[in-house]
Coordinates of C-alpha atoms and ligand atoms in Angstrom, one line a residue:
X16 CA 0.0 0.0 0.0
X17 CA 1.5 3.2 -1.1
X18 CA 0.4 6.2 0.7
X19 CA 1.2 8.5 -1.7
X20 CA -1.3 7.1 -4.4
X21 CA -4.1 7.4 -1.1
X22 CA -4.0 10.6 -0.1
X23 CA -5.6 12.4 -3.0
X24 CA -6.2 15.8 -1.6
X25 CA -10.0 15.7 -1.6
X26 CA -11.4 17.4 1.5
X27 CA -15.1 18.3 1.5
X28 CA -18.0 16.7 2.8
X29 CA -21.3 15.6 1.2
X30 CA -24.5 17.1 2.0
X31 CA -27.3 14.8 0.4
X32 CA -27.7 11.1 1.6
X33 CA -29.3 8.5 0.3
X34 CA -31.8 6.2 1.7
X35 CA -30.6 3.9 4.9
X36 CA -29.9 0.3 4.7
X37 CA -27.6 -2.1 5.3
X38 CA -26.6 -2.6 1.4
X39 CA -22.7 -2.7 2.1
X40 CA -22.1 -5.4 4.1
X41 CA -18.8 -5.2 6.3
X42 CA -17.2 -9.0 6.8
X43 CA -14.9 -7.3 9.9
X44 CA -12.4 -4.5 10.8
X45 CA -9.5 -5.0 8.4
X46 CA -6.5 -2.7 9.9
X47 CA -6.2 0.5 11.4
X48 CA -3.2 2.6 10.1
X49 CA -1.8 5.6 12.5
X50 CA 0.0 8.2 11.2
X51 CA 3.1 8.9 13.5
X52 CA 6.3 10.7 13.5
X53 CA 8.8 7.6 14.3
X54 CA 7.4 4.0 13.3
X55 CA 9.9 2.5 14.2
X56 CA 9.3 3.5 17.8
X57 CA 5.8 3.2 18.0
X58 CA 6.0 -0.2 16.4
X59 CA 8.7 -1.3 19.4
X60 CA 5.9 0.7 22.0
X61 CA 2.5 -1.4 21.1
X62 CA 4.6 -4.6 20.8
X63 CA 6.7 -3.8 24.6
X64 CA 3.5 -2.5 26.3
X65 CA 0.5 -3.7 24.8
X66 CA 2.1 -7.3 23.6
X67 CA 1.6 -6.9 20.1
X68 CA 3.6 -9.0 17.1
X69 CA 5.8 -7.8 13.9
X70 CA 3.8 -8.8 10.9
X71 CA 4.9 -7.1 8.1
X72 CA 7.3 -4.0 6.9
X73 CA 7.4 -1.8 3.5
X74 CA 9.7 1.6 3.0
X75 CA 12.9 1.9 1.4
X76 CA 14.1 -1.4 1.2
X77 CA 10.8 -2.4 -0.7
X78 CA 10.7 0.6 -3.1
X79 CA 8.7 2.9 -0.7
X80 CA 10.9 6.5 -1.3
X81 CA 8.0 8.7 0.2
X82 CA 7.1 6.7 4.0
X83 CA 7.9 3.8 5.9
X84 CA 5.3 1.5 7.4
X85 CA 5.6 -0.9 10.4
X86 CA 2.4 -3.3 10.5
X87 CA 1.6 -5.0 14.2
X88 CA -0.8 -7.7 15.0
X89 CA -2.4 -9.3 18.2
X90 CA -5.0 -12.3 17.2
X91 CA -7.1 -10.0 15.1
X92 CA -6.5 -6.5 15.2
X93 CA -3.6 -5.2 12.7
X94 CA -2.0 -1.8 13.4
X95 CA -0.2 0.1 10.7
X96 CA 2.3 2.4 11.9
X97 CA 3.4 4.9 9.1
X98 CA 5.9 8.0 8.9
X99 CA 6.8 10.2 6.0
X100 CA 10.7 9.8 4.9
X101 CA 11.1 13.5 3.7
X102 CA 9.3 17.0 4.4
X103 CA 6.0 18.4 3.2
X104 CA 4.0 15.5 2.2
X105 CA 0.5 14.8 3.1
X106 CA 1.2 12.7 6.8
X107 CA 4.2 14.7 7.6
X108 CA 0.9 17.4 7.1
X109 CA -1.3 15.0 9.1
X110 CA 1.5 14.8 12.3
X111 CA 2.1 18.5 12.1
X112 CA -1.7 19.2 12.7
X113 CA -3.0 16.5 15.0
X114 CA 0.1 15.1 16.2
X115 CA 0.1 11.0 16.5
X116 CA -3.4 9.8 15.1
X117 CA -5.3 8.1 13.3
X118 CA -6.0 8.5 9.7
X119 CA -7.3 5.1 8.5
X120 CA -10.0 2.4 9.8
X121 CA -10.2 0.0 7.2
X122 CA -12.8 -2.3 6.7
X123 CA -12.6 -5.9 5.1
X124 CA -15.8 -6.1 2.7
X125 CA -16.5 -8.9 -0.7
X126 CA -16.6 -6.4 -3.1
X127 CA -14.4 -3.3 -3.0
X128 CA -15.4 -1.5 -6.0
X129 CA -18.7 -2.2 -5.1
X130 CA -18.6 -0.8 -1.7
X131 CA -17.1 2.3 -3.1
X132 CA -19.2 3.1 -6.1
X133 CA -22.5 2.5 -3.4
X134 CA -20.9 4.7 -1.3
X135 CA -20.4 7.3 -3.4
X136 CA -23.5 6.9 -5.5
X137 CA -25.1 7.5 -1.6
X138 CA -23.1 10.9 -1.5
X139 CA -19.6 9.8 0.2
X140 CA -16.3 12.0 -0.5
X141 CA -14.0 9.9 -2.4
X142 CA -10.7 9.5 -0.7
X143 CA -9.1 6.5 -2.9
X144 CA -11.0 5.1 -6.3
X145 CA -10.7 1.3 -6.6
X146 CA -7.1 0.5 -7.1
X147 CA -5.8 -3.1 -7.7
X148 CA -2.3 -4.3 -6.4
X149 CA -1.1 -7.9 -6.9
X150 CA 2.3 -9.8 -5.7
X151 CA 2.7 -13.2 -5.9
X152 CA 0.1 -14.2 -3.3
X153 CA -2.3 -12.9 -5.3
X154 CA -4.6 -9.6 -5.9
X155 CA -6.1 -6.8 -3.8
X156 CA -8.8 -4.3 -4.3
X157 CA -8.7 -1.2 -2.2
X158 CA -10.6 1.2 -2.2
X159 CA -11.9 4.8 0.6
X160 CA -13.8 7.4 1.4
X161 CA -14.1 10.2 3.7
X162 CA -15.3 10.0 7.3
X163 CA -15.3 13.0 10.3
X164 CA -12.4 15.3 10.0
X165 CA -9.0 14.1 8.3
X166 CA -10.1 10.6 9.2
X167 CA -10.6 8.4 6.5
X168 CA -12.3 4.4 5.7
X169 CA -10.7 2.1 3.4
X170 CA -12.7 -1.0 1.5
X171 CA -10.0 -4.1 1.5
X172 CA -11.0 -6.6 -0.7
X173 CA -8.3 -9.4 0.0
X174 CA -10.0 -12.9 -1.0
X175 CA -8.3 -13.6 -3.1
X176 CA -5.1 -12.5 -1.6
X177 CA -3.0 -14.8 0.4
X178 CA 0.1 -12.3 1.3
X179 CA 1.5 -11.6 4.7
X180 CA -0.5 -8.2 4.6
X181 CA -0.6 -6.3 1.4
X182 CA 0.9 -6.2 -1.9
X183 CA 4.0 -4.0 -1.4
X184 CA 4.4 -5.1 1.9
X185 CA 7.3 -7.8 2.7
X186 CA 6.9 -10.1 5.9
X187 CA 8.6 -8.3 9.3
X188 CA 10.5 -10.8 11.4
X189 CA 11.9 -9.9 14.7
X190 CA 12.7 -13.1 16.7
X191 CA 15.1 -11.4 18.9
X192 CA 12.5 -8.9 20.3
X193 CA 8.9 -10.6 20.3
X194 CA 7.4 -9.8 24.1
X195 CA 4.3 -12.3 24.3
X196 CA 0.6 -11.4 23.9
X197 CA -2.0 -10.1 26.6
X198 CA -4.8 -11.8 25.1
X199 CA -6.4 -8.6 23.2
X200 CA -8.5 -10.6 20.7
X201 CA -10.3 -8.0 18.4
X202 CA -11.7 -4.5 18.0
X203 CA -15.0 -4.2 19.9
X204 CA -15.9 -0.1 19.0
X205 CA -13.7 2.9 17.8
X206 CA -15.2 6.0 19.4
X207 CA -14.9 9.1 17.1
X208 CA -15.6 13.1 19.0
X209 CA -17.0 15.0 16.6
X210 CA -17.4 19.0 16.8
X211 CA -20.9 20.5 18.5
X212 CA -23.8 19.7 16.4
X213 CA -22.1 17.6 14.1
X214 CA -23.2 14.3 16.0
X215 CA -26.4 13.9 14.2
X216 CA -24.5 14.8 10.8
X217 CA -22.2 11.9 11.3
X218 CA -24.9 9.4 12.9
X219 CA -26.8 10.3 9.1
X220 CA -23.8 9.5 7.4
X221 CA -23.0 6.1 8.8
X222 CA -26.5 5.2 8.5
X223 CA -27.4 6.7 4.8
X224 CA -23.9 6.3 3.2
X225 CA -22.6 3.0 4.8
X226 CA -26.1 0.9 6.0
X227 CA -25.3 1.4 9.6
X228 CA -28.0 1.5 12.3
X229 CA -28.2 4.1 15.1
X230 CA -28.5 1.0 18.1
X231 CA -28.1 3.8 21.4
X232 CA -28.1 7.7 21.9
X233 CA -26.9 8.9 25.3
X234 CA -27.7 12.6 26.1
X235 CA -25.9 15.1 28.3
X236 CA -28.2 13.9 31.4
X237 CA -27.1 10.4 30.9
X238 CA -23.6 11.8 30.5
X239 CA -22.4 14.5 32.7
X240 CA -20.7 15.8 35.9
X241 CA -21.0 18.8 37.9
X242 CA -18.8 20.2 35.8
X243 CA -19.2 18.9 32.2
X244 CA -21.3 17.1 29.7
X245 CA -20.9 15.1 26.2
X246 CA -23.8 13.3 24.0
X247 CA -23.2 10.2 22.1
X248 CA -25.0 8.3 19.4
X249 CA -23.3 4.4 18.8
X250 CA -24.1 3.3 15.0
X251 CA -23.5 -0.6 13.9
X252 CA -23.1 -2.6 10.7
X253 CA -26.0 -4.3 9.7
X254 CA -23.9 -7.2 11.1
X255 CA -23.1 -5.7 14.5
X256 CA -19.0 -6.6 13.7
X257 CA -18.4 -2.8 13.3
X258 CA -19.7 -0.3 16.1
X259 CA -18.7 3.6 16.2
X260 CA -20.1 5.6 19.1
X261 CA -19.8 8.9 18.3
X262 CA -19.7 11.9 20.7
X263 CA -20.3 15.4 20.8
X264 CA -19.8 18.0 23.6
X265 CA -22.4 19.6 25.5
X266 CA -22.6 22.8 27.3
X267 CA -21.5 22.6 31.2
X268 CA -19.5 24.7 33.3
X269 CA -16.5 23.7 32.1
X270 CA -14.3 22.3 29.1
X271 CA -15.5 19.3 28.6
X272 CA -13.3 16.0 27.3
X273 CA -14.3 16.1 23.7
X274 CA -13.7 19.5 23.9
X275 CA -10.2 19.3 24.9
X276 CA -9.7 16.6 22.3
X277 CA -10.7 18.6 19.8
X278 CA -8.7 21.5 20.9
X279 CA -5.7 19.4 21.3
X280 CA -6.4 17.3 17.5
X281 CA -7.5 20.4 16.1
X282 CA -10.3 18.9 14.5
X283 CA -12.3 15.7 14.9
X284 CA -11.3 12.5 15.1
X285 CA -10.7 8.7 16.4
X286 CA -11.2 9.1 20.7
X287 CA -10.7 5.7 21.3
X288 CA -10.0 2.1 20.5
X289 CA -12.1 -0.6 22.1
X290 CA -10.2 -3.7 22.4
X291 CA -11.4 -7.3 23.8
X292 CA -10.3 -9.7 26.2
X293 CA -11.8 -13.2 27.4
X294 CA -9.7 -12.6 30.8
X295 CA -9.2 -9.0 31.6
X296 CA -7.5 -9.7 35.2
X297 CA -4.2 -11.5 33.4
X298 CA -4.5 -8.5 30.2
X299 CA -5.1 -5.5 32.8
X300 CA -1.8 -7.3 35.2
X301 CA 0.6 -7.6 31.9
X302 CA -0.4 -4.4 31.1
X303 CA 0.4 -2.5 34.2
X304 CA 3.6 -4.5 34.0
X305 CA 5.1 -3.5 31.1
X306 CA 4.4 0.6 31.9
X307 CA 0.6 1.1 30.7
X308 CA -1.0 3.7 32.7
X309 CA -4.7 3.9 33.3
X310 CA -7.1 6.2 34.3
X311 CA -7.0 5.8 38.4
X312 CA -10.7 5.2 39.9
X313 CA -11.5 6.1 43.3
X314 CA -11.8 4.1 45.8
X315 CA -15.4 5.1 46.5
X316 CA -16.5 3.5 43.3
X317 CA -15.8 0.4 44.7
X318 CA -17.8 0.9 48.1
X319 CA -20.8 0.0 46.9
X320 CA -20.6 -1.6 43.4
X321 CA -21.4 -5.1 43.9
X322 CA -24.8 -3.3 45.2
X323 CA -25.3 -1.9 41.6
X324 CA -24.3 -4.2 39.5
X325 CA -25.2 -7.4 41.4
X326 CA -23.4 -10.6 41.8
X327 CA -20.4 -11.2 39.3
X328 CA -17.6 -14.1 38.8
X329 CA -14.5 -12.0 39.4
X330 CA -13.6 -10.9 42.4
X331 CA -14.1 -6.9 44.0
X332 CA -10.6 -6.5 45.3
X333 CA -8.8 -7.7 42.5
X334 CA -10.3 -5.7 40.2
X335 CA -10.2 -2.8 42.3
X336 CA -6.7 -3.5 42.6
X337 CA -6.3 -3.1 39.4
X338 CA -8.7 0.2 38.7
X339 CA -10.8 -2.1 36.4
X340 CA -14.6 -0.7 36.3
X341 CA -17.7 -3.0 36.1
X342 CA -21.5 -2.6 34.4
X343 CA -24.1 -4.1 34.3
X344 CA -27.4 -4.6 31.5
X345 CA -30.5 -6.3 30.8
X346 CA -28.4 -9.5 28.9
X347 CA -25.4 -9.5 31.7
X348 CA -22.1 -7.4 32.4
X349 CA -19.2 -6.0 31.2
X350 CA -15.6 -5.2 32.4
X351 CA -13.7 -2.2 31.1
X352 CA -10.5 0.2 31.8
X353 CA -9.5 3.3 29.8
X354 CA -5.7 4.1 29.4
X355 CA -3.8 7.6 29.5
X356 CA -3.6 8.9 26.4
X357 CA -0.9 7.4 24.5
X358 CA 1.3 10.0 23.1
X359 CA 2.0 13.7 24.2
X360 CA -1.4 15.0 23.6
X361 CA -4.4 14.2 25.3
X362 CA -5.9 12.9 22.2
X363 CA -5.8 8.8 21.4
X364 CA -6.5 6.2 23.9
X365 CA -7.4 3.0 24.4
X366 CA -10.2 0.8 26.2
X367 CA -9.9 -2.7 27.3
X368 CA -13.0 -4.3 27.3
X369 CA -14.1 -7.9 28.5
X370 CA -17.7 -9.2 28.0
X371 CA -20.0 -11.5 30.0
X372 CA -23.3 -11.2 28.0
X373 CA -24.0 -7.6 28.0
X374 CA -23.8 -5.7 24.5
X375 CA -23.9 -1.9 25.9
X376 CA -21.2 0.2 26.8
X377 CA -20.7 0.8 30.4
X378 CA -23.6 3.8 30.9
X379 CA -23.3 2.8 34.4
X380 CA -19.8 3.5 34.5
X381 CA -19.4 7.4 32.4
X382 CA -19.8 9.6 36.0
X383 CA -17.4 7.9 37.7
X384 CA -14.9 7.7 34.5
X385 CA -16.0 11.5 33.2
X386 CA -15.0 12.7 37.1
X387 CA -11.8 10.9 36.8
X388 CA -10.8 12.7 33.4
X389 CA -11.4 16.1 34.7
X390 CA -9.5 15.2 37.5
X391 CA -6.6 14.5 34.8
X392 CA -7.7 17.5 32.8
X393 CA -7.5 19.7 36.1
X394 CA -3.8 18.5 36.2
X395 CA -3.4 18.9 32.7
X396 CA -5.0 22.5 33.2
X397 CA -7.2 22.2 30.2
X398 CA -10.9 21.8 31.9
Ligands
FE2_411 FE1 -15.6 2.8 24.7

């Protein structure tokens, strides 16, 4: 994959939708590629702390005179780490502005030229037109649109592909260096923060332009603190592989979260990863272990959870040992922790997410978090 061939400089938004269905079905999330200023380093980072393998490599030594790439895996999630190689191209753009980020979500789908020219016959910016690339393990189709802000999707058609990753790319080996995995399994929800009043734009999009369905909408009473509020709207796949909750801020005393995200991006963008776990004790452990650092609960929000959310398997001190939060819904519970952002701004972060039945996203659990962040954000002196 050659970045310079993506990133045509088409920047504008659509205004007129078609109508909503689920017509472009998603088989999964295919990769998610972050734009950074040193690969090299973030690749040695999410395998070290977050137990991630080396997968695959392209730059100069494959032909690539423009950026290098690093590609990471963990069972299935695949994280692309890219940097420009010289000045004044498109990512080195892409850094300057929002500093480490993410630029792509790609999603695997049957048919990419399909997906795209539905897309775009439904009003979608185009970002990439269907573009073939074969080695010897066979072909590719990829194709992309726009999404919120500088964010973009691509379409990876790859079934008949049978490469390490993608054409272009060559296998990356690292024997000496492979710290072992921490059981993250798969992407559960990406969470984008969108600008005020854009929600609802975005929430349309996914659900007139891709098929998605709005499945929950939290408002600012569901979401808020003395201090601050957000709204959110979660849209899935037809599916229910792909989920995007999608927030927007909402007027309260002070700055809120999404607020000083977008201050800090300058512009919206991927919040947060989900990721899942069958065993989120042993994941949560190796995590602290290798230098993770969470968002610290207090203790009170232990003192009278197993009141709230009933009886669970795990037990209360260990997971309070380890900051992990709990929730409960009508079809069972979840378990969940939310890092510190992971690079110099307070932008990107992840979630690690176990589940034991319940298919919400820890509603129960946004006062207590929303209380810590400010507490964060009053250190950070950005509330
Ligand atoms: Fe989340």
């Amino acid at each position: 994959m050659k970045q310079n061939k993506m990133d045509l400089p088409i920047k504008k938004h659509a205004k007129t939708f078609g109508k909503a269905k689920d017509f472009l079905p998603l088989i999964g999330t295919d990769f998610i590629e972050l734009y950074v200023g040193n690969a090299l380093q973030a690749a040695y980072y999410y395998k070290a702390a977050f137990g991630f393998q080396s997968l695959a490599y392209a730059g100069l030594s494959t032909g690539n005179r423009d950026t290098e790439s690093y590609v990471v895996v963990q069972d299935k999630i695949n994280l692309v780490l890219t940097s420009p190689l010289k000045s004044k191209t498109k990512i080195g753009q892409h850094i300057d502005r929002h500093g480490d980020g993410i630029k792509v979500i790609a999603l695997t789908v049957e048919d990419a030229v399909e997906a795209y020219t539905l897309a775009m016959e439904k009003g979608a910016v185009s970002y990439l037109a269907p573009l073939i690339k074969k080695d010897e393990y066979g072909v590719v189709v990829q194709s992309g649109i726009y999404t919120y802000g500088d964010t973009v999707h691509l379409f990876i058609e790859r079934k008949d592909y049978s490469g390490t990753f993608l054409p272009g790319f060559i296998a990356w080996e690292t024997p000496e260096f492979a710290p072992h995995e921490i059981g993250l399994q798969y992407i559960d929800h990406m969470v984008g923060n969108v600008q005020l009043g854009r929600m609802n734009t975005w929430v349309k999009f996914y659900e007139e332009v891709m098929g998605f369905t709005n499945i929950i909408s939290f408002d600012d009473k569901d979401i808020s603190t003395a201090y601050t509020a957000l709204m959110s709207k979660v849209v899935s796949s037809g599916n229910g592989r792909i989920k995007f909750p999608i927030n927007e801020p909402a007027k309260g005393l002070k700055r809120s979260q999404v607020d000083e995200y977008l201050d800090f991006y300058e512009g919206e963008g991927v919040q947060h990863i989900a990721v899942s776990t069958q065993d989120i004790l042993t994941t949560v452990k190796q995590l602290r272990k290798r230098g993770v650092r969470f968002l610290e609960v207090p203790a009170s929000y232990y003192e009278d959870l197993s009141n709230r959310i009933g009886p669970i398997e795990e037990d209360l001190e260990q997971l309070q040992a380890l900051g992990i939060l709990v929730d409960r819904d009508e079809e069972g519970y979840l378990l969940q922790i939310f890092t510190q952002p992971v690079q110099p701004r307070p932008t990107l972060f992840f979630e690690i997410i176990q589940r034991k039945g319940a298919r919400s996203f820890g509603k129960g659990n946004f006062k207590a978090l929303f209380e810590a962040i400010e507490r964060e954000q009053a250190i950070r002196g950005t509330l």
